[in-house]
Coordinates of C-alpha atoms in Angstrom, one line a residue:
Chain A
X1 CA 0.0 0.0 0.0
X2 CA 1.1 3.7 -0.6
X3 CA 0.3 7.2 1.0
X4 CA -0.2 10.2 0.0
X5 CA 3.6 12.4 0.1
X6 CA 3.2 15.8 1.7
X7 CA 5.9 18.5 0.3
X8 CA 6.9 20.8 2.8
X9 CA 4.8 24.0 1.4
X10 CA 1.8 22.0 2.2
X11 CA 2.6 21.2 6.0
X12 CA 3.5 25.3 6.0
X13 CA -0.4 25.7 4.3
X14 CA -1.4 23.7 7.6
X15 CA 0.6 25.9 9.5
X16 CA -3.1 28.7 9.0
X17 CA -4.7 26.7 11.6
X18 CA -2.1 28.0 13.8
X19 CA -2.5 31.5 12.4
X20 CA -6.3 31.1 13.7
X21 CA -6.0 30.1 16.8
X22 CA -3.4 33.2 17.3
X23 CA -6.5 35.2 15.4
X24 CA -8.2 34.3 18.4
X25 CA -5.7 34.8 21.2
X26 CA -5.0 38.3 20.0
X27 CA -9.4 39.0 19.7
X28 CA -9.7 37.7 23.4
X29 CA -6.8 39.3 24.4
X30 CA -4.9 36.1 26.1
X31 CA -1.7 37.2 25.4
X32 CA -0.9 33.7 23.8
X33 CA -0.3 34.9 20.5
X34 CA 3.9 34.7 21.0
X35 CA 3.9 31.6 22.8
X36 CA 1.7 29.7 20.0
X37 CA 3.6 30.8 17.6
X38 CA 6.8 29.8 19.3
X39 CA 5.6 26.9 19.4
X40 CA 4.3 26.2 16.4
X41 CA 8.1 26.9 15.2
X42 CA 9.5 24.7 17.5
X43 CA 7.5 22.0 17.2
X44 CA 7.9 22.0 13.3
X45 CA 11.8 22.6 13.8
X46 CA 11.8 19.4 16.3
X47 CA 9.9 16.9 14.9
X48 CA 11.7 17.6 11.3
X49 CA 15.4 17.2 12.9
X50 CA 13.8 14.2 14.6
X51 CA 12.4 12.9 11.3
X52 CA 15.7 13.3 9.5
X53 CA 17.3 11.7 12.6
X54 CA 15.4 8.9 12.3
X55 CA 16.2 8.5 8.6
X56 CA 19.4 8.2 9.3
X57 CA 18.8 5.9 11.9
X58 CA 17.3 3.6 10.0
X59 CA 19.5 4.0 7.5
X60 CA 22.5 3.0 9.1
X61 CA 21.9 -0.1 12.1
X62 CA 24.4 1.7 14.7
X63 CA 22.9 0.7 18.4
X64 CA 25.3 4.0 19.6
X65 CA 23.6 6.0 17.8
X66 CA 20.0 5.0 19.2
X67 CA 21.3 5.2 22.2
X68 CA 22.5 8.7 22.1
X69 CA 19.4 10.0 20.7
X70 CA 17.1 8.1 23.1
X71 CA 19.3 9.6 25.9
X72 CA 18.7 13.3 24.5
X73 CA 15.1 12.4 24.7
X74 CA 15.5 11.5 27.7
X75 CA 17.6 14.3 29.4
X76 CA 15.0 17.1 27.9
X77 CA 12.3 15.3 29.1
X78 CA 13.3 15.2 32.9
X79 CA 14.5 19.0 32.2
X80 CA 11.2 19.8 31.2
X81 CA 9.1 18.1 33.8
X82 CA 11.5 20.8 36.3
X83 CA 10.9 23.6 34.8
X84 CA 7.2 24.4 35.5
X85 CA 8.1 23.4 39.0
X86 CA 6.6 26.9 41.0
X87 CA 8.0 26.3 44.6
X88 CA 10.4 23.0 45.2
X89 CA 14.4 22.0 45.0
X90 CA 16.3 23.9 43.1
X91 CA 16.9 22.5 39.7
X92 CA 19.5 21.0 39.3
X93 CA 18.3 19.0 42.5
X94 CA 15.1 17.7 41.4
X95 CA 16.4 17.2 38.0
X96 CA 18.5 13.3 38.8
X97 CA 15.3 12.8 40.4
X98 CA 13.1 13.4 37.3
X99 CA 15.6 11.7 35.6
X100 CA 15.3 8.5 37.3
X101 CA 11.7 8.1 38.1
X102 CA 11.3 8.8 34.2
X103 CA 13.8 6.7 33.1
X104 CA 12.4 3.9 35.8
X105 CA 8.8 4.3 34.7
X106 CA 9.7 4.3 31.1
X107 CA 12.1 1.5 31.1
X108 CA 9.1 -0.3 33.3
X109 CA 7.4 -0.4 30.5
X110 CA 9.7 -0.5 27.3
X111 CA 11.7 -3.5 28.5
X112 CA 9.5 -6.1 29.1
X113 CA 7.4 -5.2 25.9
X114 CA 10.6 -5.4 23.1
X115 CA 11.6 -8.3 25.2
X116 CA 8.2 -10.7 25.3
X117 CA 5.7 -8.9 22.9
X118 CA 7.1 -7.1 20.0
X119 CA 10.6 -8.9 19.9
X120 CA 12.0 -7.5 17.3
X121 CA 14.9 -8.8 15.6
X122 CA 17.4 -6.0 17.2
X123 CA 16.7 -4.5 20.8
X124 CA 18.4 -1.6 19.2
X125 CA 16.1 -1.3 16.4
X126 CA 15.2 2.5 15.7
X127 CA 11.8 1.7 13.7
X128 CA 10.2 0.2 17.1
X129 CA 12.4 1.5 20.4
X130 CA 12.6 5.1 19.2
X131 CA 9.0 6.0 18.7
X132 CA 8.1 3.7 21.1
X133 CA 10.2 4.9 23.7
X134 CA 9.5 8.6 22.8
X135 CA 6.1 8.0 23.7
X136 CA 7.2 6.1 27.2
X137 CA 9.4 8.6 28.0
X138 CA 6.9 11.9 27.0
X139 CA 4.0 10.2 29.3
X140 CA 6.7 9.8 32.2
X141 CA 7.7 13.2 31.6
X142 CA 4.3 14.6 31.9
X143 CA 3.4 12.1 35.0
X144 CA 6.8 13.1 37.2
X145 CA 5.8 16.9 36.7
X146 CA 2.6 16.1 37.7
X147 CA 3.5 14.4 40.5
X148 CA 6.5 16.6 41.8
X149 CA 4.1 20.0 40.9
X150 CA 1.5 18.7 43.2
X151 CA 3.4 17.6 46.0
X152 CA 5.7 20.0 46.0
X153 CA 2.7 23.0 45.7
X154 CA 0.9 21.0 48.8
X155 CA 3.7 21.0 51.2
X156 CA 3.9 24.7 50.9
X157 CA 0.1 25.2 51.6
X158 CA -0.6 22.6 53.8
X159 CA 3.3 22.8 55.6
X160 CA 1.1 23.0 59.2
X161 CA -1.0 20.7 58.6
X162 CA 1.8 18.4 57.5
X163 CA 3.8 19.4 60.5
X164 CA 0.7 18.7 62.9
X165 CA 1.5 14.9 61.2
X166 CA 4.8 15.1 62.3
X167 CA 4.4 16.4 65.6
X168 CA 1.9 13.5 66.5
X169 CA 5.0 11.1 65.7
X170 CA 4.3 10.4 62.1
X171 CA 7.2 9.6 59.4
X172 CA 7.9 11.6 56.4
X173 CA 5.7 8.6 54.3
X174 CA 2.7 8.8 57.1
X175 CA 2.2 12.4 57.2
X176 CA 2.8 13.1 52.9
X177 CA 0.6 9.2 52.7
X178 CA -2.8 11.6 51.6
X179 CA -1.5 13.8 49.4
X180 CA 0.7 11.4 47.9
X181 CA -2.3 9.2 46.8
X182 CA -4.8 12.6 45.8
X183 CA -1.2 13.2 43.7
X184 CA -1.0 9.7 42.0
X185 CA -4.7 9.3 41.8
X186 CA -4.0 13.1 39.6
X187 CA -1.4 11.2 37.5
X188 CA -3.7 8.2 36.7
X189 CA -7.1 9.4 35.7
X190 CA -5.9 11.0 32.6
X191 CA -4.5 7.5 31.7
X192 CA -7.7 5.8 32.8
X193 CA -9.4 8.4 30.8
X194 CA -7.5 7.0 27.6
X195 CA -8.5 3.6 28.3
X196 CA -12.1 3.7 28.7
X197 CA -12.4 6.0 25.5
X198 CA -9.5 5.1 23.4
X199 CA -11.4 4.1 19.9
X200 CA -14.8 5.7 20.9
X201 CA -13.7 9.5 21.4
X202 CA -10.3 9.1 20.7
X203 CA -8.1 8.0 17.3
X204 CA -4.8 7.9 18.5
X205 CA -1.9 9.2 16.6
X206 CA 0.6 6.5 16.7
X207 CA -2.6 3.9 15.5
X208 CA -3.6 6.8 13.0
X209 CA -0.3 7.1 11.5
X210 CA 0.2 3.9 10.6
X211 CA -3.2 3.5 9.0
X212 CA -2.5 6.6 6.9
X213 CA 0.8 5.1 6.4
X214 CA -0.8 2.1 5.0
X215 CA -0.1 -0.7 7.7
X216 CA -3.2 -3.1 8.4
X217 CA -5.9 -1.6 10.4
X218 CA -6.0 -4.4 12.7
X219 CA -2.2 -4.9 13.0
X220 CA -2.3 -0.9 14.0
X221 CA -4.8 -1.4 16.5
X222 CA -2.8 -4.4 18.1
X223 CA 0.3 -2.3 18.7
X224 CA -2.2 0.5 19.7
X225 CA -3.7 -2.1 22.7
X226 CA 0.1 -2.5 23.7
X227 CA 1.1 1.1 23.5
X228 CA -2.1 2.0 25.8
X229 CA -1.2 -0.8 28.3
X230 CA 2.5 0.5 28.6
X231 CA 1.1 4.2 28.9
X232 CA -0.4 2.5 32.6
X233 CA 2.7 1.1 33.6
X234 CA 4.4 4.5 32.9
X235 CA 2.1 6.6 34.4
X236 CA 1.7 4.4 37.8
X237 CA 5.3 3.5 37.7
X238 CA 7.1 6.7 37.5
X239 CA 4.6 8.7 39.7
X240 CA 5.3 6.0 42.4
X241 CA 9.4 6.7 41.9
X242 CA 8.4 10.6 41.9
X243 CA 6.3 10.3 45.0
X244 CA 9.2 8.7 46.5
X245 CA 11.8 11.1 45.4
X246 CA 9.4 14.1 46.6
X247 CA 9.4 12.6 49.9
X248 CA 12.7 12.2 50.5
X249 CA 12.9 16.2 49.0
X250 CA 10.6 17.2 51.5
X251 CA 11.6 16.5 54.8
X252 CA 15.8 16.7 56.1
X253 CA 17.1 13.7 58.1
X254 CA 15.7 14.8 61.2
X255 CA 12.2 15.0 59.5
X256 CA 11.8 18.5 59.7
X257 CA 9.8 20.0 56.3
X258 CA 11.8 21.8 54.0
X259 CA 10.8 25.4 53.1
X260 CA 11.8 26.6 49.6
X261 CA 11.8 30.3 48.1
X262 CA 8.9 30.7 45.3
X263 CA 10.9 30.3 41.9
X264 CA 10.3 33.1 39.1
X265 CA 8.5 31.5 36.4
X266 CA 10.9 30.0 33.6
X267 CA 10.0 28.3 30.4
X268 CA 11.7 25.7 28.3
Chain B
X1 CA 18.8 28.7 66.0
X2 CA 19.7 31.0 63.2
X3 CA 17.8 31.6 59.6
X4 CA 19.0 33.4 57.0
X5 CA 21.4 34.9 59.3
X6 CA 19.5 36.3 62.0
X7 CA 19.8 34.5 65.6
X8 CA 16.5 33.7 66.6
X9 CA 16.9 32.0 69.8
X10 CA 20.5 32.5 71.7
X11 CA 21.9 30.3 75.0
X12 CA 18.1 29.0 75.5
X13 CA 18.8 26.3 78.3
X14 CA 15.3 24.9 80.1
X15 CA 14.7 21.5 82.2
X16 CA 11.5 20.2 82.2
X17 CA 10.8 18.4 84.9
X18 CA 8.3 15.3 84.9
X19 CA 4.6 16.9 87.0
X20 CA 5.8 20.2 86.7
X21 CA 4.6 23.3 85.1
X22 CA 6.3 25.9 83.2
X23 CA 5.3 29.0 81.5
X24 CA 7.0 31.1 79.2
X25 CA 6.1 34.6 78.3
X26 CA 7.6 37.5 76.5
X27 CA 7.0 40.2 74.0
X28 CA 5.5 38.5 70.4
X29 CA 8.1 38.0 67.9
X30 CA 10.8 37.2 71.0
X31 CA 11.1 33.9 69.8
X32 CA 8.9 31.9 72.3
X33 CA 7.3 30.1 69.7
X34 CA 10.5 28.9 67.8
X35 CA 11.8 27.7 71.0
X36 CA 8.6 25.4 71.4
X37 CA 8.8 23.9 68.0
X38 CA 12.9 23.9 68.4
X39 CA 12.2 21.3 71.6
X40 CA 9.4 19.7 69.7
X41 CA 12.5 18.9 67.2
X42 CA 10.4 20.5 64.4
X43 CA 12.6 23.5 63.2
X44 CA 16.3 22.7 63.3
X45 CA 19.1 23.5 66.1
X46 CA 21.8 25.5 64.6
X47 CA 23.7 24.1 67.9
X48 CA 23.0 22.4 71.0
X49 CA 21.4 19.2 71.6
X50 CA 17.9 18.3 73.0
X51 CA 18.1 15.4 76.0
X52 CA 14.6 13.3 77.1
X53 CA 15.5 11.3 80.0
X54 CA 19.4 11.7 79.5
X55 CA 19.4 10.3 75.8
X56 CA 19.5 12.7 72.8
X57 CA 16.5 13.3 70.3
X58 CA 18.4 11.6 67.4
X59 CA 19.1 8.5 69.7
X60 CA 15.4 7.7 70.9
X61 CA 14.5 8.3 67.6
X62 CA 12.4 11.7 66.0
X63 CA 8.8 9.7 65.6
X64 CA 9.3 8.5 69.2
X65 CA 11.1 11.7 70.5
X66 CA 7.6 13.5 69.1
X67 CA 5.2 11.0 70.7
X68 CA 6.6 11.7 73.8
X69 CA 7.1 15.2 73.7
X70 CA 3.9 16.5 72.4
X71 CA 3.6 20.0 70.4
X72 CA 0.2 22.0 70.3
X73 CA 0.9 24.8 68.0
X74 CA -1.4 28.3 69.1
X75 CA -3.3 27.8 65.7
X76 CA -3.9 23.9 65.2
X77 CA -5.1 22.7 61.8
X78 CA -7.5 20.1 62.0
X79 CA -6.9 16.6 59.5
X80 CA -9.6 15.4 57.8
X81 CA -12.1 13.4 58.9
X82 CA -14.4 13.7 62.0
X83 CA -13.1 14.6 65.5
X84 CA -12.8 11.2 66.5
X85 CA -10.5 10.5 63.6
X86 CA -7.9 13.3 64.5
X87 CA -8.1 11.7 68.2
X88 CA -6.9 8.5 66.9
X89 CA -4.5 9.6 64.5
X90 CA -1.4 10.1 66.6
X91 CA -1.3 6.4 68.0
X92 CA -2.5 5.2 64.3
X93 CA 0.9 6.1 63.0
X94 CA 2.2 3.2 65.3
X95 CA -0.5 0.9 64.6
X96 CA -2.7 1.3 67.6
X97 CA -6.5 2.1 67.5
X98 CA -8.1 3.9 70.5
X99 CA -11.7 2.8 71.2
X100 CA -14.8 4.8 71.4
X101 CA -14.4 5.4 75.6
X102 CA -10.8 6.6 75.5
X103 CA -11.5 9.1 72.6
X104 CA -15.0 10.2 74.6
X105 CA -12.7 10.6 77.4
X106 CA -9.7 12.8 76.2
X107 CA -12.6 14.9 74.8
X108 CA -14.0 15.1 78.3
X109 CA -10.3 15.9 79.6
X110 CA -10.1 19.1 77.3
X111 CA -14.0 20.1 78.2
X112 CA -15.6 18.7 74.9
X113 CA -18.8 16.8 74.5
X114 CA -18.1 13.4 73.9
X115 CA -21.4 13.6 71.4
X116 CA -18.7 16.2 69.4
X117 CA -16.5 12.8 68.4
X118 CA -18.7 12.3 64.9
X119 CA -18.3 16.0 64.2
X120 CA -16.5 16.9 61.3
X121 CA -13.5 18.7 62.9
X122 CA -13.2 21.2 60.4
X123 CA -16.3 22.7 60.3
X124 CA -15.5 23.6 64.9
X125 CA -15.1 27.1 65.8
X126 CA -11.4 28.1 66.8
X127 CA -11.6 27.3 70.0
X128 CA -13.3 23.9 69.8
X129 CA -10.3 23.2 66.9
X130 CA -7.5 23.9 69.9
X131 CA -8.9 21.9 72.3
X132 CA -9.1 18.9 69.9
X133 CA -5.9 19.6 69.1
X134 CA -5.0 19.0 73.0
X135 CA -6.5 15.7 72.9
X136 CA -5.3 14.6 70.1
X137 CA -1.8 15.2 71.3
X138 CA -3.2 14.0 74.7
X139 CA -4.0 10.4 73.2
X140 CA 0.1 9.9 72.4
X141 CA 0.2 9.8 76.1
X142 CA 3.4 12.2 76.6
X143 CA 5.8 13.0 78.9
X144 CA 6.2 16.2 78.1
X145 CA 3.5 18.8 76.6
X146 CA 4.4 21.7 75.3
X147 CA 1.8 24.3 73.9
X148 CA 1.8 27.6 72.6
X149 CA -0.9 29.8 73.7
X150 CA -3.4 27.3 74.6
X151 CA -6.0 30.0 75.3
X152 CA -5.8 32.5 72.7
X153 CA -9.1 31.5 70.5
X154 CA -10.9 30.3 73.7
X155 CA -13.7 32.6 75.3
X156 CA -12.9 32.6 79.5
X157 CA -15.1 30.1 80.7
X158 CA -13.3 27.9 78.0
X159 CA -9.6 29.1 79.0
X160 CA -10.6 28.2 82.5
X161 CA -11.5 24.5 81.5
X162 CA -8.5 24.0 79.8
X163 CA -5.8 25.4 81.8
X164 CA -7.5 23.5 84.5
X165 CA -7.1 20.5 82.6
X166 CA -3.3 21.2 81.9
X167 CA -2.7 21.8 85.7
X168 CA -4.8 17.8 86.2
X169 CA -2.0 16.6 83.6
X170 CA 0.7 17.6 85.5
X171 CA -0.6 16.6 88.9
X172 CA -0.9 13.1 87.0
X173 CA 3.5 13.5 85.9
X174 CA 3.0 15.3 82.6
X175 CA 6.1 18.1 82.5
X176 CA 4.0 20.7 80.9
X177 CA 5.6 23.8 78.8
X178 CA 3.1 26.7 77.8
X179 CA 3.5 30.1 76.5
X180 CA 1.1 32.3 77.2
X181 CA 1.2 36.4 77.6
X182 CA -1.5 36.2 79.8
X183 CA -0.1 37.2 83.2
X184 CA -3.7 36.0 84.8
X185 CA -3.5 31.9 83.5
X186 CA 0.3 31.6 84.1
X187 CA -0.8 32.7 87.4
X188 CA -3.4 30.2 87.1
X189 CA -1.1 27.4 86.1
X190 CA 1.1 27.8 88.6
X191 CA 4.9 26.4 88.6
X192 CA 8.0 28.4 86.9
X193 CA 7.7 31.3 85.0
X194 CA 10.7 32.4 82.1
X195 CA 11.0 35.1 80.2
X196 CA 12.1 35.8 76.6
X197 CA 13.3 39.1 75.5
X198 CA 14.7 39.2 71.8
X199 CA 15.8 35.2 71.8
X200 CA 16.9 35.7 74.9
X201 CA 15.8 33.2 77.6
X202 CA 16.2 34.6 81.2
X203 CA 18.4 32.7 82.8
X204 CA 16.7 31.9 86.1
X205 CA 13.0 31.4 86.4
X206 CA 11.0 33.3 88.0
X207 CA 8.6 32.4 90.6
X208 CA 5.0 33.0 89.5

């Protein structure tokens, strides 16, 4: 089967719809106008150095290299899921953390699916373990910021409440134990969400893609199933490695809380 | 105990003896407060060490240093749940579950209605919120109390219940730290008296 080619001035034609939703940004006066346009840019810019990458990739079987770029996508997405971050560690603190938990809950799910249900023929193939993994590690990202955001934001509200816990001899884990599980409950219904409407509401792009792309319906629906079931694992996974991170963040070795200065806003 | 430079309490040095009462008063911002939460090993010593029974904080362990020296801060938040469920929730965190009469009865100690147990604790008036707060940190069964203000949101019929109720805990071994400004109920509570000026702790105590 074939698809249709798309030359670049045609994606750029695509690039109005942007233009209207900056129409409308400008009419209500939200202010948005620069930051969807920058991001229109960068997301073209990105996923068309990614697409070359991945030609190249293919191209060429070098395991190095698909490591190196799964790394990259890796080290922005823990940098990103810091950087909305209000009041917390500093940086360059939380950001082994983020590291970790994503790279935890990704790999959670990544591993045991190249090694028992897709198998393919290389573990270091680029066609399955970079989009694949992309995906793992972009749900992780969001998840850990989630996660992290939430705790972080309650400790400063609630810090007396949370010090009541600790003055009635709780642990660190005992007194952060309910907002820990409103936080991880946060991180999972958007997940659950995807599950129970996945094929009724939603299409979603991976399974799309390959249709258009001409695979098999049903063969893009399978990998669709396993992509959704690995999206769980991620999202329980890494917010559990987050939750546990935050906690140890939180509170000094005598289990005292931690007080941080409100960062000035910074985008990535 | 310094933060961000300044020295908030300097040479503080206080014995607290098992059935006895002490009260601490001084001007607001002297640093009465930070010396409660300081012994309650919630805000960090910049030096000196904190002793219960001759064995350091660190050594009998923080969750078991706190469930013997209890902390009622002046404004108390309230967990959620009803006010039985804030009761129980200091011996919950080591596994043990206080039945209906022992919650009915710290809530008598602290002049509550036992009926008030299946109120939703926070939806109780400021007052009501402080004195669950004592019970709560009553049911730990501590050695040592120490409370900040424990009748500033309480009407005088109320403050008289309760600092009756802290003088019956100390008669029964409790050694009880409060800080109140109010001349009248240190008076009332009887035992030692210091006073703070600027982080200062006076060195002797007075007698009240």
């Amino acid at each position: 089967m074939t698809y249709l080619s798309l030359p670049l001035w045609r994606v750029a034609m695509a690039g109005c719809l942007v233009l209207v939703a900056m129409a409308l940004s400008r009419f209500a006066r939200l202010g948005l106008e620069r930051e969807l346009g920058v991001g229109a840019i960068r997301a073209a810019a990105q996923l068309l150095a990614i697409g070359y990458a991945l030609r190249l990739l293919l191209a060429n079987d070098r395991p190095v290299a698909v490591c190196a770029v799964l790394m990259l996508m890796w080290s922005v997405a823990a940098y990103t899921s810091t950087s909305r971050i209000r009041v917390g560690p500093p940086r360059a603190e939380l950001f082994p953390c983020s590291f970790a938990a994503i790279g935890v809950g990704a790999g959670a799910a990544l591993l045991p699916v190249l090694a028992f249900v897709l198998v393919p023929n290389s573990w270091f193939d680029a066609r399955y373990i970079i989009p694949i993994g992309g995906m793992m590690l972009s749900s992780a990202m969001n998840v850990v910021a989630q996660v992290f955001e939430r705790l972080f934001a309650s400790a400063a509200t609630d810090e007396a409440t949370l010090e009541q816990a600790l003055a009635l001899g709780a642990s660190g884990k005992q007194a952060l134990a309910p907002y820990v599980r409103s936080a991880l409950r946060g991180a999972l219904i958007p997940t659950i969400n995807g599950l129970v409407t996945v094929g009724l509401v939603s299409l979603p792009g991976m399974m799309t893609g390959q249709i258009v792309s001409g695979a098999a319906p049903e063969q893009a629906v399978r990998y669709q199933i396993v992509i959704m079931y690995q999206l769980v694992a991620v999202a329980a996974v890494s917010g559990a490695v987050a939750a546990w991170f935050a906690r140890r963040l939180l509170f000094t070795n005598e289990t005292q809380i931690r007080t941080w200065q409100r960062r000035t806003r910074d985008v990535t | 105990m310094i933060r961000d430079g300044r020295r908030l309490v300097d040479a503080a040095s206080v014995t607290l003896e098992a059935a006895c009462i002490t009260t601490l008063s001084g001007p607001s911002g002297c640093g009465k407060s930070t010396l409660l939460r300081a012994i309650a090993t919630l805000a960090p010593l910049s030096s000196g060490e904190l002793l219960l029974e001759g064995r350091r904080a660190c050594d009998v362990g923080f969750e078991a240093y706190r469930r013997r020296v209890a902390y009622v801060p002046q404004t108390p938040r309230m967990f959620e749940g009803s006010v039985a469920d804030n009761v129980r929730i200091g011996p919950a965190f080591c596994e043990v579950s206080l039945a209906d009469a022992d919650v009915h009865d710290l809530l008598s100690r602290v002049g509550l209605e036992p009926a008030l147990a299946a109120r939703e604790a926070r939806t109780l008036s400021g007052g009501e919120q402080l004195r669950v707060a004592l019970a709560r940190a009553l049911a730990n069964r501590p050695q040592v109390l120490l409370i900040d203000e424990p009748t500033a949101s309480l009407d005088p019929a109320a403050a008289i219940v309760v600092l009756d109720a802290l003088v019956a805990l100390a008669k029964q071994g409790t050694a009880l730290l409060a800080v109140t400004h109010v001349e009248a109920h240190a008076h009332r509570l009887g035992g030692s008296v210091f006073r703070m000026k600027a982080g200062i702790l006076g060195g002797r105590p007075l007698p009240s």
